[in-house]
């Protein structure tokens, strides 16, 4: 059942009131792995045919093999009432000029500038995380530097392979600042060529995919093939055309796994799920349990148990990757700088015992580091769905 939405939550920084049923630590293991195998991500791909269904020569023609992949960086020369002066890059990278970037050149840049980070992939309008990976690649700023001094650029537009059909273009954009500068402790947009230690599979957007660490999935364009430098200040994201906020950052949000519909009386009820650390971080995850007659505005919330950082990161990360080399970790100690890591997700749980027979609705919500509980602080689904997740079950 969909929750009634939205209701405003009171600021949650006050002490958490005790719920009727206390959670207790339980030996149940956290069910989700920190790295989702590439094939197990939930897929959100447009295109007809889907680019990842292409085979053989069609794949070669699409420039989607490691040997044939090319990416252009060009200037937008369109002028209109808003844009009167066009960009002036020192150099464009074009197919026609034989200067388009290929994979060996990108990997060469990676020898000097490679970045790695864990990111939860989350769609702005799907109420469940898609997966989490260790992505590796080259910061966009290093690629744009190949084009020499860039004058009159206000935005960077980019898109992926789209069957040569303009109607199928799925595009996204960044401000020039976001493309070129990264605040200390923040994470740069980058051209990724590896996921979980392997070349990025076609279905995950390989050979090269844009990864925007702080953003919902729609900014992380798959089958990346073209970057356009523009003096247009307007976002041209495909998602913006559907009333979504193209500058929305990932929201801090908890997700609840499915529960059995009926649970025998006397058995513990395990609430399990994942929480994404969005822009404002995670203070805690809370659950509430409601009987049918309860008023959703008066739910009582209790704290859940969060997955701890792994004691041995080498058992989690791909072979040969040290946590010291991963953004979000202390390069000296290899320990995470925050937990959960920024823009990543971990598991949580709560075990409920002694529930009387009857129907229940369990809900979960995250509280961010500023003390806002979901759906606050931005209760607008078009900037990312984040109503508290709910599941019904019956104790029989
Ligand atoms: N080229 C292209 N890139 C794309 C999309 C697409 O349809 N085409 N979908 C986007 C959206 S809306 C999301 S949520 C993520 C999903 O990533 P995934 O399929 O790897 O889980 O990819 C993004 N990148
Ligand atoms: Mo999406």
mmCIF file of C-alpha atoms and ligand atoms in Angstrom:
data_model
loop_
_atom_site.group_PDB
_atom_site.id
_atom_site.type_symbol
_atom_site.label_atom_id
_atom_site.label_comp_id
_atom_site.label_asym_id
_atom_site.label_seq_id
_atom_site.Cartn_x
_atom_site.Cartn_y
_atom_site.Cartn_z
ATOM 1 C CA UNK A 1 0.000 0.000 0.000
ATOM 2 C CA UNK A 2 1.282 3.477 -0.787
ATOM 3 C CA UNK A 3 1.606 5.676 2.252
ATOM 4 C CA UNK A 4 -0.518 8.774 2.492
ATOM 5 C CA UNK A 5 1.953 11.365 1.268
ATOM 6 C CA UNK A 6 3.292 13.829 2.185
ATOM 7 C CA UNK A 7 2.848 14.597 5.802
ATOM 8 C CA UNK A 8 5.316 16.852 7.514
ATOM 9 C CA UNK A 9 7.492 15.277 10.140
ATOM 10 C CA UNK A 10 8.465 17.257 13.190
ATOM 11 C CA UNK A 11 12.164 17.992 13.464
ATOM 12 C CA UNK A 12 13.628 14.791 14.743
ATOM 13 C CA UNK A 13 16.671 16.006 16.655
ATOM 14 C CA UNK A 14 14.908 15.549 19.987
ATOM 15 C CA UNK A 15 15.345 12.266 21.829
ATOM 16 C CA UNK A 16 13.620 9.420 20.048
ATOM 17 C CA UNK A 17 10.497 8.423 21.982
ATOM 18 C CA UNK A 18 10.393 4.780 22.903
ATOM 19 C CA UNK A 19 8.031 2.719 20.813
ATOM 20 C CA UNK A 20 5.855 -0.004 22.295
ATOM 21 C CA UNK A 21 8.156 -2.735 21.028
ATOM 22 C CA UNK A 22 11.876 -2.368 21.587
ATOM 23 C CA UNK A 23 14.337 -3.529 18.941
ATOM 24 C CA UNK A 24 16.937 -5.955 20.191
ATOM 25 C CA UNK A 25 20.292 -6.882 18.682
ATOM 26 C CA UNK A 26 19.858 -10.072 16.757
ATOM 27 C CA UNK A 27 22.260 -12.467 15.035
ATOM 28 C CA UNK A 28 20.478 -12.009 11.675
ATOM 29 C CA UNK A 29 23.097 -10.960 9.126
ATOM 30 C CA UNK A 30 22.728 -7.792 7.082
ATOM 31 C CA UNK A 31 21.389 -9.103 3.786
ATOM 32 C CA UNK A 32 22.868 -6.612 1.309
ATOM 33 C CA UNK A 33 26.446 -6.642 0.094
ATOM 34 C CA UNK A 34 28.265 -3.306 -0.010
ATOM 35 C CA UNK A 35 29.107 -3.846 -3.688
ATOM 36 C CA UNK A 36 26.234 -4.954 -5.922
ATOM 37 C CA UNK A 37 27.409 -7.309 -8.693
ATOM 38 C CA UNK A 38 27.174 -5.353 -11.983
ATOM 39 C CA UNK A 39 24.525 -7.678 -13.428
ATOM 40 C CA UNK A 40 22.308 -7.306 -10.355
ATOM 41 C CA UNK A 41 21.747 -3.557 -10.568
ATOM 42 C CA UNK A 42 18.191 -2.694 -11.379
ATOM 43 C CA UNK A 43 18.360 -1.359 -14.937
ATOM 44 C CA UNK A 44 16.925 1.984 -16.061
ATOM 45 C CA UNK A 45 17.725 2.363 -19.770
ATOM 46 C CA UNK A 46 15.983 4.024 -22.639
ATOM 47 C CA UNK A 47 16.464 3.356 -26.335
ATOM 48 C CA UNK A 48 14.882 1.294 -29.030
ATOM 49 C CA UNK A 49 16.678 -1.000 -29.506
ATOM 50 C CA UNK A 50 18.339 -0.736 -26.103
ATOM 51 C CA UNK A 51 22.010 0.044 -26.757
ATOM 52 C CA UNK A 52 23.039 -2.933 -24.620
ATOM 53 C CA UNK A 53 21.086 -5.312 -26.831
ATOM 54 C CA UNK A 54 23.282 -4.509 -29.863
ATOM 55 C CA UNK A 55 25.646 -7.219 -31.064
ATOM 56 C CA UNK A 56 28.421 -7.818 -33.557
ATOM 57 C CA UNK A 57 28.759 -5.224 -36.291
ATOM 58 C CA UNK A 58 25.930 -3.093 -34.874
ATOM 59 C CA UNK A 59 27.987 -2.709 -31.716
ATOM 60 C CA UNK A 60 31.069 -1.750 -33.714
ATOM 61 C CA UNK A 61 29.064 0.788 -35.748
ATOM 62 C CA UNK A 62 27.679 2.200 -32.504
ATOM 63 C CA UNK A 63 31.265 2.660 -31.253
ATOM 64 C CA UNK A 64 30.411 0.674 -28.136
ATOM 65 C CA UNK A 65 33.290 -1.792 -28.090
ATOM 66 C CA UNK A 66 36.541 -1.020 -26.227
ATOM 67 C CA UNK A 67 38.303 -0.730 -29.606
ATOM 68 C CA UNK A 68 35.729 1.473 -31.314
ATOM 69 C CA UNK A 69 34.639 3.708 -28.422
ATOM 70 C CA UNK A 70 35.183 7.401 -29.217
ATOM 71 C CA UNK A 71 34.025 10.522 -27.455
ATOM 72 C CA UNK A 72 33.756 13.975 -28.972
ATOM 73 C CA UNK A 73 34.135 17.282 -27.111
ATOM 74 C CA UNK A 74 32.706 20.103 -29.201
ATOM 75 C CA UNK A 75 31.580 23.710 -28.817
ATOM 76 C CA UNK A 76 27.925 24.690 -29.043
ATOM 77 C CA UNK A 77 27.722 27.391 -31.718
ATOM 78 C CA UNK A 78 23.995 28.078 -31.461
ATOM 79 C CA UNK A 79 22.990 31.653 -30.650
ATOM 80 C CA UNK A 80 19.600 32.906 -29.567
ATOM 81 C CA UNK A 81 18.016 35.555 -27.363
ATOM 82 C CA UNK A 82 19.843 34.192 -24.308
ATOM 83 C CA UNK A 83 23.145 33.086 -25.790
ATOM 84 C CA UNK A 84 24.836 35.783 -27.801
ATOM 85 C CA UNK A 85 28.468 34.737 -27.528
ATOM 86 C CA UNK A 86 29.580 31.174 -28.216
ATOM 87 C CA UNK A 87 32.358 29.210 -26.478
ATOM 88 C CA UNK A 88 35.863 29.280 -27.746
ATOM 89 C CA UNK A 89 37.799 26.151 -26.812
ATOM 90 C CA UNK A 90 41.455 26.005 -27.721
ATOM 91 C CA UNK A 91 40.807 22.643 -29.348
ATOM 92 C CA UNK A 92 37.848 20.370 -30.068
ATOM 93 C CA UNK A 93 38.007 16.581 -30.045
ATOM 94 C CA UNK A 94 36.092 15.413 -33.107
ATOM 95 C CA UNK A 95 35.484 12.258 -35.095
ATOM 96 C CA UNK A 96 35.915 14.163 -38.364
ATOM 97 C CA UNK A 97 39.245 15.633 -37.271
ATOM 98 C CA UNK A 98 40.465 12.250 -36.018
ATOM 99 C CA UNK A 99 40.970 13.763 -32.555
ATOM 100 C CA UNK A 100 38.035 12.177 -30.674
ATOM 101 C CA UNK A 101 39.096 10.596 -27.375
ATOM 102 C CA UNK A 102 39.545 6.822 -27.430
ATOM 103 C CA UNK A 103 39.751 4.328 -24.575
ATOM 104 C CA UNK A 104 43.573 3.897 -24.585
ATOM 105 C CA UNK A 105 43.939 7.692 -24.272
ATOM 106 C CA UNK A 106 41.433 7.786 -21.399
ATOM 107 C CA UNK A 107 43.191 4.897 -19.621
ATOM 108 C CA UNK A 108 46.491 6.723 -20.104
ATOM 109 C CA UNK A 109 45.007 9.795 -18.400
ATOM 110 C CA UNK A 110 43.856 7.424 -15.659
ATOM 111 C CA UNK A 111 47.444 6.421 -14.875
ATOM 112 C CA UNK A 112 47.961 9.921 -13.521
ATOM 113 C CA UNK A 113 44.512 11.108 -12.480
ATOM 114 C CA UNK A 114 42.410 8.054 -11.642
ATOM 115 C CA UNK A 115 39.694 8.443 -9.003
ATOM 116 C CA UNK A 116 37.706 5.711 -7.272
ATOM 117 C CA UNK A 117 34.631 5.876 -5.125
ATOM 118 C CA UNK A 118 31.629 3.957 -3.911
ATOM 119 C CA UNK A 119 28.336 5.291 -5.139
ATOM 120 C CA UNK A 120 24.759 4.234 -4.617
ATOM 121 C CA UNK A 121 22.901 4.423 -7.924
ATOM 122 C CA UNK A 122 19.438 5.735 -7.215
ATOM 123 C CA UNK A 123 16.744 6.880 -9.620
ATOM 124 C CA UNK A 124 14.988 10.115 -8.741
ATOM 125 C CA UNK A 125 11.590 8.493 -9.167
ATOM 126 C CA UNK A 126 11.985 4.833 -8.199
ATOM 127 C CA UNK A 127 11.444 4.115 -4.485
ATOM 128 C CA UNK A 128 14.260 1.552 -4.113
ATOM 129 C CA UNK A 129 18.027 1.779 -4.625
ATOM 130 C CA UNK A 130 19.293 0.348 -7.933
ATOM 131 C CA UNK A 131 22.667 -0.891 -6.661
ATOM 132 C CA UNK A 132 26.031 0.258 -5.406
ATOM 133 C CA UNK A 133 29.410 -0.040 -7.047
ATOM 134 C CA UNK A 134 33.045 0.916 -6.811
ATOM 135 C CA UNK A 135 33.441 3.129 -9.863
ATOM 136 C CA UNK A 136 36.848 4.088 -11.275
ATOM 137 C CA UNK A 137 37.762 6.615 -13.926
ATOM 138 C CA UNK A 138 39.148 10.038 -14.857
ATOM 139 C CA UNK A 139 37.762 13.372 -13.579
ATOM 140 C CA UNK A 140 35.865 15.293 -16.242
ATOM 141 C CA UNK A 141 38.093 18.333 -15.581
ATOM 142 C CA UNK A 142 41.163 16.389 -16.762
ATOM 143 C CA UNK A 143 39.423 15.481 -20.017
ATOM 144 C CA UNK A 144 38.241 19.050 -20.596
ATOM 145 C CA UNK A 145 41.781 20.318 -20.014
ATOM 146 C CA UNK A 146 42.747 18.505 -23.219
ATOM 147 C CA UNK A 147 40.762 21.217 -24.994
ATOM 148 C CA UNK A 148 43.060 23.982 -23.812
ATOM 149 C CA UNK A 149 41.815 27.300 -22.466
ATOM 150 C CA UNK A 150 38.028 27.311 -22.480
ATOM 151 C CA UNK A 151 36.447 30.712 -22.949
ATOM 152 C CA UNK A 152 32.760 31.591 -22.644
ATOM 153 C CA UNK A 153 31.692 28.247 -21.227
ATOM 154 C CA UNK A 154 28.870 28.281 -18.695
ATOM 155 C CA UNK A 155 27.594 24.723 -18.913
ATOM 156 C CA UNK A 156 28.663 21.278 -20.015
ATOM 157 C CA UNK A 157 26.083 19.155 -21.862
ATOM 158 C CA UNK A 158 26.623 15.442 -22.481
ATOM 159 C CA UNK A 159 24.842 12.418 -23.895
ATOM 160 C CA UNK A 160 25.350 8.796 -24.782
ATOM 161 C CA UNK A 161 24.679 6.539 -27.754
ATOM 162 C CA UNK A 162 21.079 6.825 -28.933
ATOM 163 C CA UNK A 163 20.718 4.756 -32.131
ATOM 164 C CA UNK A 164 21.491 7.825 -34.286
ATOM 165 C CA UNK A 165 17.920 8.917 -33.558
ATOM 166 C CA UNK A 166 17.696 12.452 -32.121
ATOM 167 C CA UNK A 167 14.359 11.577 -30.496
ATOM 168 C CA UNK A 168 16.159 8.971 -28.368
ATOM 169 C CA UNK A 169 18.844 11.258 -26.955
ATOM 170 C CA UNK A 170 19.006 10.991 -23.164
ATOM 171 C CA UNK A 171 21.048 13.916 -21.992
ATOM 172 C CA UNK A 172 22.288 15.619 -18.893
ATOM 173 C CA UNK A 173 24.373 18.616 -17.920
ATOM 174 C CA UNK A 174 26.568 20.254 -15.293
ATOM 175 C CA UNK A 175 27.526 23.828 -14.549
ATOM 176 C CA UNK A 176 31.062 24.683 -15.635
ATOM 177 C CA UNK A 177 31.996 25.061 -11.955
ATOM 178 C CA UNK A 178 30.754 21.559 -11.133
ATOM 179 C CA UNK A 179 32.754 20.191 -14.054
ATOM 180 C CA UNK A 180 36.046 21.944 -13.233
ATOM 181 C CA UNK A 181 36.195 22.459 -9.458
ATOM 182 C CA UNK A 182 35.780 20.118 -6.532
ATOM 183 C CA UNK A 183 35.674 21.327 -2.929
ATOM 184 C CA UNK A 184 37.952 19.548 -0.429
ATOM 185 C CA UNK A 185 36.223 16.377 0.710
ATOM 186 C CA UNK A 186 33.805 16.501 -2.239
ATOM 187 C CA UNK A 187 33.900 14.144 -5.187
ATOM 188 C CA UNK A 188 34.391 15.100 -8.833
ATOM 189 C CA UNK A 189 32.255 14.133 -11.809
ATOM 190 C CA UNK A 190 34.224 11.570 -13.778
ATOM 191 C CA UNK A 191 34.346 9.380 -16.872
ATOM 192 C CA UNK A 192 34.205 5.868 -15.441
ATOM 193 C CA UNK A 193 35.683 2.846 -17.213
ATOM 194 C CA UNK A 194 35.660 0.299 -14.379
ATOM 195 C CA UNK A 195 32.942 -1.001 -12.056
ATOM 196 C CA UNK A 196 33.797 -3.311 -9.152
ATOM 197 C CA UNK A 197 37.254 -3.899 -10.589
ATOM 198 C CA UNK A 198 36.021 -4.950 -14.064
ATOM 199 C CA UNK A 199 35.524 -3.047 -17.315
ATOM 200 C CA UNK A 200 31.999 -1.549 -17.243
ATOM 201 C CA UNK A 201 29.616 -3.995 -18.893
ATOM 202 C CA UNK A 202 27.465 -2.829 -21.780
ATOM 203 C CA UNK A 203 24.295 -2.996 -19.716
ATOM 204 C CA UNK A 204 25.832 -0.737 -17.023
ATOM 205 C CA UNK A 205 26.756 1.813 -19.702
ATOM 206 C CA UNK A 206 30.238 0.739 -20.785
ATOM 207 C CA UNK A 207 32.761 1.124 -22.251
ATOM 208 C CA UNK A 208 32.607 4.598 -20.639
ATOM 209 C CA UNK A 209 29.927 6.063 -18.433
ATOM 210 C CA UNK A 210 29.705 9.470 -16.791
ATOM 211 C CA UNK A 211 29.435 9.219 -13.018
ATOM 212 C CA UNK A 212 28.149 12.195 -11.054
ATOM 213 C CA UNK A 213 28.796 11.179 -7.439
ATOM 214 C CA UNK A 214 26.310 13.487 -5.714
ATOM 215 C CA UNK A 215 23.424 13.089 -8.132
ATOM 216 C CA UNK A 216 20.541 10.780 -8.886
ATOM 217 C CA UNK A 217 21.078 8.262 -11.682
ATOM 218 C CA UNK A 218 19.828 10.489 -14.507
ATOM 219 C CA UNK A 219 23.073 12.520 -14.429
ATOM 220 C CA UNK A 220 25.210 9.381 -14.802
ATOM 221 C CA UNK A 221 24.866 8.965 -18.554
ATOM 222 C CA UNK A 222 25.586 5.530 -19.977
ATOM 223 C CA UNK A 223 27.391 4.840 -23.287
ATOM 224 C CA UNK A 224 28.928 8.320 -23.073
ATOM 225 C CA UNK A 225 29.907 9.638 -26.506
ATOM 226 C CA UNK A 226 29.569 13.377 -26.679
ATOM 227 C CA UNK A 227 30.308 16.414 -24.527
ATOM 228 C CA UNK A 228 29.212 19.858 -25.676
ATOM 229 C CA UNK A 229 30.662 23.010 -24.149
ATOM 230 C CA UNK A 230 28.041 25.704 -24.171
ATOM 231 C CA UNK A 231 27.603 29.315 -23.150
ATOM 232 C CA UNK A 232 23.945 28.541 -22.452
ATOM 233 C CA UNK A 233 23.359 28.682 -18.695
ATOM 234 C CA UNK A 234 20.208 26.523 -18.880
ATOM 235 C CA UNK A 235 20.130 22.872 -17.859
ATOM 236 C CA UNK A 236 19.035 20.761 -20.833
ATOM 237 C CA UNK A 237 18.599 17.490 -18.928
ATOM 238 C CA UNK A 238 16.036 15.065 -20.311
ATOM 239 C CA UNK A 239 14.773 14.613 -16.745
ATOM 240 C CA UNK A 240 14.093 18.352 -16.415
ATOM 241 C CA UNK A 241 11.552 18.048 -19.232
ATOM 242 C CA UNK A 242 9.454 15.816 -16.973
ATOM 243 C CA UNK A 243 9.153 18.387 -14.176
ATOM 244 C CA UNK A 244 12.124 16.959 -12.260
ATOM 245 C CA UNK A 245 14.680 19.200 -10.571
ATOM 246 C CA UNK A 246 17.858 18.762 -12.664
ATOM 247 C CA UNK A 247 20.050 20.166 -9.851
ATOM 248 C CA UNK A 248 18.673 17.944 -7.097
ATOM 249 C CA UNK A 249 21.285 16.119 -5.021
ATOM 250 C CA UNK A 250 20.825 12.588 -3.732
ATOM 251 C CA UNK A 251 18.546 12.619 -0.717
ATOM 252 C CA UNK A 252 19.253 10.911 2.570
ATOM 253 C CA UNK A 253 16.679 8.120 2.613
ATOM 254 C CA UNK A 254 15.991 4.734 4.184
ATOM 255 C CA UNK A 255 14.463 1.841 2.256
ATOM 256 C CA UNK A 256 12.636 -1.127 3.713
ATOM 257 C CA UNK A 257 12.977 -4.624 2.248
ATOM 258 C CA UNK A 258 9.863 -6.658 1.530
ATOM 259 C CA UNK A 259 8.419 -8.568 4.483
ATOM 260 C CA UNK A 260 6.547 -11.875 4.538
ATOM 261 C CA UNK A 261 2.811 -11.153 4.347
ATOM 262 C CA UNK A 262 2.089 -13.379 7.357
ATOM 263 C CA UNK A 263 4.381 -14.035 10.311
ATOM 264 C CA UNK A 264 3.517 -16.661 12.952
ATOM 265 C CA UNK A 265 2.959 -15.282 16.441
ATOM 266 C CA UNK A 266 6.054 -15.763 18.601
ATOM 267 C CA UNK A 267 8.489 -15.423 15.692
ATOM 268 C CA UNK A 268 10.700 -12.332 15.653
ATOM 269 C CA UNK A 269 9.977 -9.814 12.890
ATOM 270 C CA UNK A 270 13.135 -8.628 11.194
ATOM 271 C CA UNK A 271 12.886 -5.203 9.616
ATOM 272 C CA UNK A 272 15.767 -4.966 7.157
ATOM 273 C CA UNK A 273 16.733 -2.384 4.618
ATOM 274 C CA UNK A 274 19.262 0.036 3.244
ATOM 275 C CA UNK A 275 19.949 3.708 3.820
ATOM 276 C CA UNK A 276 21.511 6.111 1.316
ATOM 277 C CA UNK A 277 23.666 8.896 2.678
ATOM 278 C CA UNK A 278 22.664 11.869 0.545
ATOM 279 C CA UNK A 279 23.893 15.432 0.629
ATOM 280 C CA UNK A 280 23.043 15.958 4.293
ATOM 281 C CA UNK A 281 24.412 12.647 5.652
ATOM 282 C CA UNK A 282 22.808 10.104 7.980
ATOM 283 C CA UNK A 283 22.327 10.607 11.717
ATOM 284 C CA UNK A 284 20.213 7.506 12.210
ATOM 285 C CA UNK A 285 17.502 5.298 10.773
ATOM 286 C CA UNK A 286 14.188 4.880 12.600
ATOM 287 C CA UNK A 287 11.255 2.523 12.268
ATOM 288 C CA UNK A 288 7.682 2.783 13.415
ATOM 289 C CA UNK A 289 5.023 0.161 13.775
ATOM 290 C CA UNK A 290 1.371 1.041 13.376
ATOM 291 C CA UNK A 291 -1.827 -0.919 13.938
ATOM 292 C CA UNK A 292 -4.659 -0.398 11.486
ATOM 293 C CA UNK A 293 -6.426 2.137 13.682
ATOM 294 C CA UNK A 294 -3.325 4.234 14.403
ATOM 295 C CA UNK A 295 -3.058 7.805 13.168
ATOM 296 C CA UNK A 296 -0.010 8.195 10.881
ATOM 297 C CA UNK A 297 0.569 11.681 12.265
ATOM 298 C CA UNK A 298 1.212 10.255 15.719
ATOM 299 C CA UNK A 299 3.588 7.454 14.919
ATOM 300 C CA UNK A 300 6.301 6.704 17.439
ATOM 301 C CA UNK A 301 9.734 6.135 15.986
ATOM 302 C CA UNK A 302 12.605 4.043 17.353
ATOM 303 C CA UNK A 303 16.219 3.807 16.344
ATOM 304 C CA UNK A 304 17.450 0.942 14.161
ATOM 305 C CA UNK A 305 20.848 -0.688 14.138
ATOM 306 C CA UNK A 306 23.212 0.383 11.330
ATOM 307 C CA UNK A 307 25.745 -1.847 9.614
ATOM 308 C CA UNK A 308 29.252 -1.087 10.939
ATOM 309 C CA UNK A 309 32.163 -0.346 8.597
ATOM 310 C CA UNK A 310 33.812 -3.640 7.602
ATOM 311 C CA UNK A 311 36.863 -4.533 9.697
ATOM 312 C CA UNK A 312 38.662 -5.685 6.544
ATOM 313 C CA UNK A 313 38.016 -3.550 3.469
ATOM 314 C CA UNK A 314 40.227 -5.705 1.267
ATOM 315 C CA UNK A 315 37.567 -8.439 1.588
ATOM 316 C CA UNK A 316 34.954 -5.984 0.248
ATOM 317 C CA UNK A 317 36.840 -3.997 -2.403
ATOM 318 C CA UNK A 318 37.989 -5.502 -5.717
ATOM 319 C CA UNK A 319 41.364 -7.270 -5.645
ATOM 320 C CA UNK A 320 44.246 -4.813 -5.620
ATOM 321 C CA UNK A 321 42.182 -1.792 -4.507
ATOM 322 C CA UNK A 322 43.175 -0.380 -1.123
ATOM 323 C CA UNK A 323 40.690 1.798 0.767
ATOM 324 C CA UNK A 324 43.510 4.383 0.997
ATOM 325 C CA UNK A 325 43.044 4.987 -2.745
ATOM 326 C CA UNK A 326 39.288 5.448 -2.532
ATOM 327 C CA UNK A 327 37.696 8.901 -2.164
ATOM 328 C CA UNK A 328 35.825 9.211 1.092
ATOM 329 C CA UNK A 329 38.543 7.293 2.993
ATOM 330 C CA UNK A 330 41.466 8.652 4.975
ATOM 331 C CA UNK A 331 44.481 8.172 2.660
ATOM 332 C CA UNK A 332 46.764 7.544 5.651
ATOM 333 C CA UNK A 333 44.700 5.128 7.728
ATOM 334 C CA UNK A 334 42.354 3.688 5.085
ATOM 335 C CA UNK A 335 39.373 4.294 7.396
ATOM 336 C CA UNK A 336 36.124 5.872 6.138
ATOM 337 C CA UNK A 337 35.921 9.652 6.701
ATOM 338 C CA UNK A 338 32.192 9.390 7.412
ATOM 339 C CA UNK A 339 29.789 6.525 7.943
ATOM 340 C CA UNK A 340 27.942 5.750 5.806
ATOM 341 C CA UNK A 341 30.392 7.031 3.194
ATOM 342 C CA UNK A 342 29.126 10.090 1.367
ATOM 343 C CA UNK A 343 26.664 9.167 -1.453
ATOM 344 C CA UNK A 344 26.860 5.490 -0.566
ATOM 345 C CA UNK A 345 24.503 3.119 1.193
ATOM 346 C CA UNK A 346 24.658 0.578 3.989
ATOM 347 C CA UNK A 347 22.214 -1.846 5.592
ATOM 348 C CA UNK A 348 20.145 -1.351 8.735
ATOM 349 C CA UNK A 349 17.931 -3.633 10.818
ATOM 350 C CA UNK A 350 15.563 -3.799 13.733
ATOM 351 C CA UNK A 351 14.212 -6.975 15.318
ATOM 352 C CA UNK A 352 10.761 -6.869 16.866
ATOM 353 C CA UNK A 353 9.659 -9.480 19.360
ATOM 354 C CA UNK A 354 6.465 -10.178 21.210
ATOM 355 C CA UNK A 355 4.027 -8.756 18.675
ATOM 356 C CA UNK A 356 0.383 -9.605 19.289
ATOM 357 C CA UNK A 357 -1.699 -11.061 16.474
ATOM 358 C CA UNK A 358 -3.048 -8.538 14.035
ATOM 359 C CA UNK A 359 -2.240 -6.380 11.045
ATOM 360 C CA UNK A 360 0.656 -3.939 11.117
ATOM 361 C CA UNK A 361 2.338 -1.354 8.927
ATOM 362 C CA UNK A 362 6.076 -0.976 9.419
ATOM 363 C CA UNK A 363 7.673 2.250 8.260
ATOM 364 C CA UNK A 364 11.280 3.362 8.010
ATOM 365 C CA UNK A 365 12.796 6.795 7.728
ATOM 366 C CA UNK A 366 16.249 8.335 7.821
ATOM 367 C CA UNK A 367 17.148 11.345 9.935
ATOM 368 C CA UNK A 368 19.846 13.505 8.374
ATOM 369 C CA UNK A 369 22.732 15.215 10.171
ATOM 370 C CA UNK A 370 20.677 18.406 10.383
ATOM 371 C CA UNK A 371 17.938 16.559 12.263
ATOM 372 C CA UNK A 372 15.425 16.390 9.422
ATOM 373 C CA UNK A 373 13.434 13.165 9.126
ATOM 374 C CA UNK A 374 12.007 11.937 5.832
ATOM 375 C CA UNK A 375 10.179 13.222 3.856
ATOM 376 C CA UNK A 376 11.835 16.475 5.016
ATOM 377 C CA UNK A 377 13.847 18.511 4.220
ATOM 378 C CA UNK A 378 12.734 18.446 0.557
ATOM 379 C CA UNK A 379 9.372 16.683 0.443
ATOM 380 C CA UNK A 380 9.009 17.104 -3.314
ATOM 381 C CA UNK A 381 8.996 13.882 -5.313
ATOM 382 C CA UNK A 382 10.256 15.740 -8.377
ATOM 383 C CA UNK A 383 13.552 16.381 -6.578
ATOM 384 C CA UNK A 384 13.762 12.710 -5.526
ATOM 385 C CA UNK A 385 11.171 10.463 -3.942
ATOM 386 C CA UNK A 386 11.684 10.170 -0.202
ATOM 387 C CA UNK A 387 8.401 9.478 1.550
ATOM 388 C CA UNK A 388 8.996 7.064 4.457
ATOM 389 C CA UNK A 389 8.948 3.541 3.075
ATOM 390 C CA UNK A 390 6.143 1.284 4.353
ATOM 391 C CA UNK A 391 5.314 -2.444 4.359
ATOM 392 C CA UNK A 392 2.259 -4.244 5.672
ATOM 393 C CA UNK A 393 2.297 -7.612 7.417
ATOM 394 C CA UNK A 394 0.119 -9.682 9.675
ATOM 395 C CA UNK A 395 1.051 -11.603 12.799
ATOM 396 C CA UNK A 396 -1.053 -14.768 12.757
HETATM 397 N N1 LIG B 1 22.319 6.785 -22.023
HETATM 398 C C1 LIG B 1 21.506 6.632 -20.961
HETATM 399 N N2 LIG B 1 22.014 6.824 -19.729
HETATM 400 C C2 LIG B 1 21.225 6.670 -18.633
HETATM 401 C C3 LIG B 1 19.850 6.352 -18.782
HETATM 402 C C4 LIG B 1 19.357 6.139 -20.101
HETATM 403 O O1 LIG B 1 18.169 5.822 -20.288
HETATM 404 N N3 LIG B 1 20.212 6.269 -21.163
HETATM 405 N N4 LIG B 1 19.053 6.266 -17.657
HETATM 406 C C5 LIG B 1 19.508 7.059 -16.513
HETATM 407 C C6 LIG B 1 18.707 6.875 -15.326
HETATM 408 S S1 LIG B 1 17.251 7.714 -15.292
HETATM 409 C C7 LIG B 1 19.163 6.152 -14.261
HETATM 410 S S2 LIG B 1 18.255 6.087 -12.845
HETATM 411 C C8 LIG B 1 20.463 5.428 -14.305
HETATM 412 C C9 LIG B 1 20.268 3.953 -13.964
HETATM 413 O O2 LIG B 1 21.485 3.278 -13.952
HETATM 414 P P1 LIG B 1 21.558 1.693 -14.013
HETATM 415 O O3 LIG B 1 20.704 1.208 -15.146
HETATM 416 O O4 LIG B 1 23.002 1.363 -14.169
HETATM 417 O O5 LIG B 1 21.023 1.156 -12.704
HETATM 418 O O6 LIG B 1 21.079 5.524 -15.567
HETATM 419 C C10 LIG B 1 20.983 6.785 -16.202
HETATM 420 N N5 LIG B 1 21.778 6.847 -17.410
HETATM 421 MO MO1 LIG B 2 16.292 7.502 -13.288
#
